[in-house]
Amino acid sequence: MHLATLASGSSGNAILIGEENRNLLVDCGITVKRLLANLSMVNTSPLQIEGIIITHEHMDHIKGVGALARKLNIPVYATQGLWDVMEGILGYLKPEQQIRVQKDICLAGMKIRLIPTSHDSKESYGLKVTGKSLTLGIATDSGMITEEMHRNLQGCDAYVVEANHDLQKLMHGKYPWYLKKRISSNYGHLSNVQLAEALCEWLMENSQKVVLAHLSEENNTPELALSTVLGILRKSQARNRFERVKIRVAPRHYPDELIVLRE
Ligand SMILES: [Zn+2]
Ligand SMILES: [Zn+2]
C-alpha cells in the first residue's frame, strides 16, 4: 500500500492512496493543473487514478473535483448527503460518474470505511483504508475525536491525520473571535494536543508512519506540530509500544514523498 499527500491545509487538500498500480484520490481541493503537476512529482500517471472519494463539501476539499473528474473521465464517490450539497458546485458529471456510497465500499482493490468526523459541514468523514494486508487511517477536519474515529482508527499501519493548530497560538493570534471559536469548537479542527492524545491510544506495534496534515498557516508551524506531538508521545506510558513510528508533516502546497508501506 502507498500514500502521498499532494496538498494539505486550508488552501487545498488531496491525498493519493493506492495499492500496486491502482490508485484513488481522497478529495481534490486544488486546481487540475496543480493536481496533475503534483501527481507527476510522485511519479504517478493520472491514467492510474480510478476515482475520487470525497470526505466533505468544503471548497478546500472539492474545488478541483468536477474539473478533474471530467478531464480524466473518472467517477466521484460520495454519500447521498454530500451529493445533495455538491451537485451545483462540481458542474456537469455524467450519471455514471456520480456514485453514491454508504459506509463500506470496495474501490481500486481496497476496502474503504467511512468514519464520521465532527465538523461544520453537511457531513464529514475520515477513512479507514484496508489493502491486502495493511491499513491506513485518514482523518482531517474534525473538532473532536468522535466515538467512531476512536473505534476504527486504532492500530493502523499508517495515518494521515489532522494537527491543525496550536491552541495558544490560535487564541492569542489575530483571527477574529468567531473564527477562533469555530476552529476550537467540537465542529472545527483538531489541535496538536488533541491529535497527540488520540495517537497515544491508536498507535500499536505495527504502526509505521504518521503524516500530520491540514496544518493552519496562521496558528501552527510544522516544527511546533511535530514537537508537540512527539513530546506527548514520548511522555506517554505506552511509548514502548510505538517507539518505531516515524512522524512527518505534510507540506502545504506540494506533494510529500510517496510513502510505501511494507508488511
Ligand atoms: Zn479542510
Ligand atoms: Zn472542512
GROMACS .gro file of C-alpha atoms and ligand atoms in nm:
model
  265
    1MET     CA    1   0.000   0.000   0.000
    2HIS     CA    2   0.121   0.352  -0.071
    3LEU     CA    3   0.016   0.707   0.000
    4ALA     CA    4   0.120   1.066  -0.054
    5THR     CA    5  -0.038   1.393   0.043
    6LEU     CA    6  -0.045   1.607  -0.273
    7ALA     CA    7  -0.152   1.927  -0.097
    8SER     CA    8  -0.260   1.983   0.261
    9GLY     CA    9  -0.426   2.269   0.452
   10SER     CA   10  -0.699   2.526   0.407
   11SER     CA   11  -0.557   2.624   0.067
   12GLY     CA   12  -0.639   2.278  -0.068
   13ASN     CA   13  -0.624   1.910   0.011
   14ALA     CA   14  -0.568   1.595  -0.191
   15ILE     CA   15  -0.427   1.259  -0.088
   16LEU     CA   16  -0.315   0.984  -0.321
   17ILE     CA   17  -0.373   0.633  -0.188
   18GLY     CA   18  -0.324   0.305  -0.362
   19GLU     CA   19  -0.208  -0.049  -0.377
   20GLU     CA   20   0.018  -0.180  -0.653
   21ASN     CA   21  -0.070   0.029  -0.958
   22ARG     CA   22  -0.429   0.103  -0.863
   23ASN     CA   23  -0.489   0.447  -0.714
   24LEU     CA   24  -0.757   0.670  -0.573
   25LEU     CA   25  -0.765   1.032  -0.474
   26VAL     CA   26  -0.910   1.138  -0.144
   27ASP     CA   27  -1.052   1.485  -0.221
   28CYS     CA   28  -0.919   1.734  -0.475
   29GLY     CA   29  -0.924   2.084  -0.331
   30ILE     CA   30  -0.666   2.222  -0.575
   31THR     CA   31  -0.686   2.305  -0.944
   32VAL     CA   32  -0.650   2.035  -1.207
   33LYS     CA   33  -0.326   2.191  -1.325
   34ARG     CA   34  -0.170   2.176  -0.979
   35LEU     CA   35  -0.308   1.830  -0.911
   36LEU     CA   36  -0.155   1.692  -1.231
   37ALA     CA   37   0.176   1.865  -1.163
   38ASN     CA   38   0.188   1.734  -0.807
   39LEU     CA   39   0.088   1.386  -0.917
   40SER     CA   40   0.377   1.374  -1.161
   41MET     CA   41   0.613   1.473  -0.877
   42VAL     CA   42   0.526   1.143  -0.707
   43ASN     CA   43   0.570   0.958  -1.039
   44THR     CA   44   0.206   0.864  -1.074
   45SER     CA   45   0.022   0.884  -1.403
   46PRO     CA   46  -0.327   1.034  -1.400
   47LEU     CA   47  -0.427   0.726  -1.601
   48GLN     CA   48  -0.373   0.522  -1.284
   49ILE     CA   49  -0.632   0.721  -1.086
   50GLU     CA   50  -0.954   0.521  -1.071
   51GLY     CA   51  -1.172   0.773  -0.890
   52ILE     CA   52  -1.205   1.046  -0.629
   53ILE     CA   53  -1.363   0.987  -0.291
   54ILE     CA   54  -1.495   1.290  -0.106
   55THR     CA   55  -1.461   1.348   0.269
   56HIS     CA   56  -1.682   1.660   0.283
   57GLU     CA   57  -1.805   1.950   0.076
   58HIS     CA   58  -1.576   2.235   0.188
   59MET     CA   59  -1.401   2.402  -0.103
   60ASP     CA   60  -1.052   2.317   0.021
   61HIS     CA   61  -1.154   1.954  -0.046
   62ILE     CA   62  -1.365   1.973  -0.362
   63LYS     CA   63  -1.251   2.277  -0.561
   64GLY     CA   64  -1.095   2.071  -0.841
   65VAL     CA   65  -1.311   1.760  -0.819
   66GLY     CA   66  -1.557   1.831  -1.101
   67ALA     CA   67  -1.296   1.951  -1.349
   68LEU     CA   68  -1.060   1.662  -1.270
   69ALA     CA   69  -1.335   1.401  -1.298
   70ARG     CA   70  -1.433   1.541  -1.639
   71LYS     CA   71  -1.075   1.558  -1.761
   72LEU     CA   72  -0.986   1.204  -1.658
   73ASN     CA   73  -1.337   1.066  -1.710
   74ILE     CA   74  -1.336   0.904  -1.367
   75PRO     CA   75  -1.612   0.860  -1.109
   76VAL     CA   76  -1.661   1.061  -0.792
   77TYR     CA   77  -1.765   0.874  -0.479
   78ALA     CA   78  -1.962   1.048  -0.205
   79THR     CA   79  -2.252   0.988   0.029
   80GLN     CA   80  -2.602   1.095  -0.072
   81GLY     CA   81  -2.588   1.376   0.185
   82LEU     CA   82  -2.274   1.518   0.025
   83TRP     CA   83  -2.412   1.483  -0.328
   84ASP     CA   84  -2.715   1.685  -0.216
   85VAL     CA   85  -2.490   1.983  -0.139
   86MET     CA   86  -2.221   1.929  -0.405
   87GLU     CA   87  -2.413   1.890  -0.726
   88GLY     CA   88  -2.432   2.260  -0.804
   89ILE     CA   89  -2.066   2.309  -0.719
   90LEU     CA   90  -1.900   2.030  -0.916
   91GLY     CA   91  -2.056   2.117  -1.253
   92TYR     CA   92  -2.175   1.861  -1.503
   93LEU     CA   93  -2.083   1.499  -1.444
   94LYS     CA   94  -2.225   1.202  -1.630
   95PRO     CA   95  -2.467   0.997  -1.421
   96GLU     CA   96  -2.218   0.709  -1.417
   97GLN     CA   97  -1.956   0.941  -1.267
   98GLN     CA   98  -2.179   1.027  -0.971
   99ILE     CA   99  -2.153   0.731  -0.739
  100ARG     CA  100  -2.341   0.726  -0.412
  101VAL     CA  101  -2.164   0.533  -0.143
  102GLN     CA  102  -2.251   0.414   0.202
  103LYS     CA  103  -2.040   0.319   0.497
  104ASP     CA  104  -1.826   0.042   0.348
  105ILE     CA  105  -1.711   0.028  -0.010
  106CYS     CA  106  -1.455  -0.154  -0.221
  107LEU     CA  107  -1.260   0.072  -0.458
  108ALA     CA  108  -0.941   0.016  -0.658
  109GLY     CA  109  -0.885  -0.312  -0.480
  110MET     CA  110  -0.905  -0.154  -0.134
  111LYS     CA  111  -1.177  -0.172   0.128
  112ILE     CA  112  -1.279   0.171   0.247
  113ARG     CA  113  -1.484   0.252   0.554
  114LEU     CA  114  -1.629   0.599   0.603
  115ILE     CA  115  -1.585   0.719   0.959
  116PRO     CA  116  -1.798   1.017   1.067
  117THR     CA  117  -1.592   1.310   1.196
  118SER     CA  118  -1.729   1.617   1.377
  119HIS     CA  119  -1.713   1.924   1.154
  120ASP     CA  120  -1.925   2.218   1.045
  121SER     CA  121  -2.015   2.074   0.706
  122LYS     CA  122  -2.324   1.887   0.586
  123GLU     CA  123  -2.146   1.557   0.659
  124SER     CA  124  -1.779   1.477   0.704
  125TYR     CA  125  -1.579   1.159   0.707
  126GLY     CA  126  -1.243   1.013   0.782
  127LEU     CA  127  -1.146   0.690   0.608
  128LYS     CA  128  -1.009   0.359   0.715
  129VAL     CA  129  -0.847   0.204   0.411
  130THR     CA  130  -0.769  -0.167   0.416
  131GLY     CA  131  -0.548  -0.315   0.149
  132LYS     CA  132  -0.439  -0.675   0.108
  133SER     CA  133  -0.259  -0.676   0.442
  134LEU     CA  134  -0.213  -0.318   0.564
  135THR     CA  135  -0.440  -0.043   0.690
  136LEU     CA  136  -0.431   0.334   0.659
  137GLY     CA  137  -0.630   0.576   0.874
  138ILE     CA  138  -0.718   0.918   0.733
  139ALA     CA  139  -0.887   1.184   0.943
  140THR     CA  140  -0.877   1.560   0.900
  141ASP     CA  141  -1.140   1.829   0.958
  142SER     CA  142  -1.280   1.723   1.293
  143GLY     CA  143  -1.328   1.934   1.601
  144MET     CA  144  -1.300   1.634   1.828
  145ILE     CA  145  -1.218   1.266   1.827
  146THR     CA  146  -1.554   1.104   1.763
  147GLU     CA  147  -1.651   0.769   1.906
  148GLU     CA  148  -1.639   0.623   1.555
  149MET     CA  149  -1.292   0.761   1.492
  150HIS     CA  150  -1.173   0.614   1.817
  151ARG     CA  151  -1.325   0.275   1.745
  152ASN     CA  152  -1.200   0.248   1.388
  153LEU     CA  153  -0.860   0.412   1.389
  154GLN     CA  154  -0.670   0.206   1.644
  155GLY     CA  155  -0.376   0.003   1.524
  156CYS     CA  156  -0.350   0.125   1.164
  157ASP     CA  157  -0.017   0.074   0.985
  158ALA     CA  158  -0.011   0.440   0.878
  159TYR     CA  159  -0.205   0.758   0.935
  160VAL     CA  160  -0.276   1.089   0.768
  161VAL     CA  161  -0.427   1.290   1.049
  162GLU     CA  162  -0.503   1.648   1.132
  163ALA     CA  163  -0.278   1.859   1.355
  164ASN     CA  164  -0.448   2.186   1.265
  165HIS     CA  165  -0.348   2.433   1.530
  166ASP     CA  166  -0.170   2.512   1.849
  167LEU     CA  167  -0.447   2.623   2.083
  168GLN     CA  168  -0.239   2.900   2.247
  169LYS     CA  169  -0.132   3.035   1.910
  170LEU     CA  170  -0.492   3.030   1.787
  171MET     CA  171  -0.633   3.202   2.095
  172HIS     CA  172  -0.361   3.469   2.108
  173GLY     CA  173  -0.342   3.514   1.731
  174LYS     CA  174  -0.508   3.767   1.505
  175TYR     CA  175  -0.812   3.567   1.391
  176PRO     CA  176  -1.147   3.727   1.480
  177TRP     CA  177  -1.321   3.580   1.782
  178TYR     CA  178  -1.591   3.399   1.582
  179LEU     CA  179  -1.321   3.213   1.384
  180LYS     CA  180  -1.127   3.124   1.698
  181LYS     CA  181  -1.448   2.986   1.843
  182ARG     CA  182  -1.532   2.795   1.528
  183ILE     CA  183  -1.188   2.636   1.487
  184SER     CA  184  -1.156   2.533   1.852
  185SER     CA  185  -1.515   2.406   1.880
  186ASN     CA  186  -1.620   2.042   1.858
  187TYR     CA  187  -1.715   2.115   1.494
  188GLY     CA  188  -1.388   2.277   1.393
  189HIS     CA  189  -1.041   2.131   1.367
  190LEU     CA  190  -0.813   1.916   1.583
  191SER     CA  191  -0.534   2.082   1.778
  192ASN     CA  192  -0.186   1.935   1.801
  193VAL     CA  193  -0.260   1.818   2.156
  194GLN     CA  194  -0.596   1.663   2.074
  195LEU     CA  195  -0.437   1.463   1.795
  196ALA     CA  196  -0.135   1.359   2.002
  197GLU     CA  197  -0.356   1.229   2.281
  198ALA     CA  198  -0.555   1.023   2.032
  199LEU     CA  199  -0.236   0.885   1.876
  200CYS     CA  200  -0.121   0.766   2.221
  201GLU     CA  201  -0.417   0.531   2.213
  202TRP     CA  202  -0.424   0.448   1.843
  203LEU     CA  203  -0.061   0.366   1.768
  204MET     CA  204   0.035   0.000   1.806
  205GLU     CA  205   0.347  -0.210   1.742
  206ASN     CA  206   0.259  -0.241   1.374
  207SER     CA  207   0.218   0.135   1.320
  208GLN     CA  208   0.489   0.267   1.086
  209LYS     CA  209   0.410   0.620   0.974
  210VAL     CA  210   0.210   0.920   1.079
  211VAL     CA  211   0.167   1.218   0.848
  212LEU     CA  212   0.049   1.533   1.027
  213ALA     CA  213  -0.186   1.711   0.790
  214HIS     CA  214  -0.412   2.016   0.741
  215LEU     CA  215  -0.185   2.244   0.947
  216SER     CA  216  -0.304   2.601   0.987
  217GLU     CA  217  -0.071   2.852   0.824
  218GLU     CA  218  -0.157   3.113   1.085
  219ASN     CA  219  -0.196   2.911   1.404
  220ASN     CA  220   0.065   2.639   1.371
  221THR     CA  221   0.406   2.564   1.225
  222PRO     CA  222   0.544   2.231   1.107
  223GLU     CA  223   0.809   2.245   1.384
  224LEU     CA  224   0.552   2.320   1.655
  225ALA     CA  225   0.313   2.046   1.540
  226LEU     CA  226   0.593   1.792   1.527
  227SER     CA  227   0.748   1.886   1.861
  228THR     CA  228   0.412   1.894   2.040
  229VAL     CA  229   0.306   1.555   1.907
  230LEU     CA  230   0.646   1.396   1.971
  231GLY     CA  231   0.661   1.546   2.320
  232ILE     CA  232   0.325   1.396   2.416
  233LEU     CA  233   0.403   1.058   2.260
  234ARG     CA  234   0.737   1.040   2.443
  235LYS     CA  235   0.571   1.111   2.776
  236SER     CA  236   0.303   0.850   2.717
  237GLN     CA  237   0.306   0.542   2.934
  238ALA     CA  238   0.254   0.340   2.617
  239ARG     CA  239   0.562   0.486   2.442
  240ASN     CA  240   0.740   0.148   2.419
  241ARG     CA  241   0.456   0.029   2.202
  242PHE     CA  242   0.517   0.284   1.930
  243GLU     CA  243   0.877   0.391   1.955
  244ARG     CA  244   0.948   0.284   1.597
  245VAL     CA  245   0.680   0.500   1.438
  246LYS     CA  246   0.804   0.777   1.206
  247ILE     CA  247   0.620   1.107   1.209
  248ARG     CA  248   0.634   1.369   0.935
  249VAL     CA  249   0.445   1.682   0.834
  250ALA     CA  250   0.255   1.714   0.506
  251PRO     CA  251   0.377   2.013   0.303
  252ARG     CA  252   0.107   2.270   0.229
  253HIS     CA  253   0.147   2.333  -0.145
  254TYR     CA  254   0.349   2.048  -0.285
  255PRO     CA  255   0.345   1.671  -0.251
  256ASP     CA  256   0.508   1.484   0.030
  257GLU     CA  257   0.726   1.189  -0.068
  258LEU     CA  258   0.543   0.876  -0.175
  259ILE     CA  259   0.529   0.655   0.133
  260VAL     CA  260   0.534   0.285   0.054
  261LEU     CA  261   0.425   0.071   0.347
  262ARG     CA  262   0.586  -0.266   0.392
  263GLU     CA  263   0.448  -0.561   0.580
  264ZN      ZN  264  -1.033   2.127   0.522
  265ZN      ZN  265  -1.360   2.134   0.629
   0.00000   0.00000   0.00000
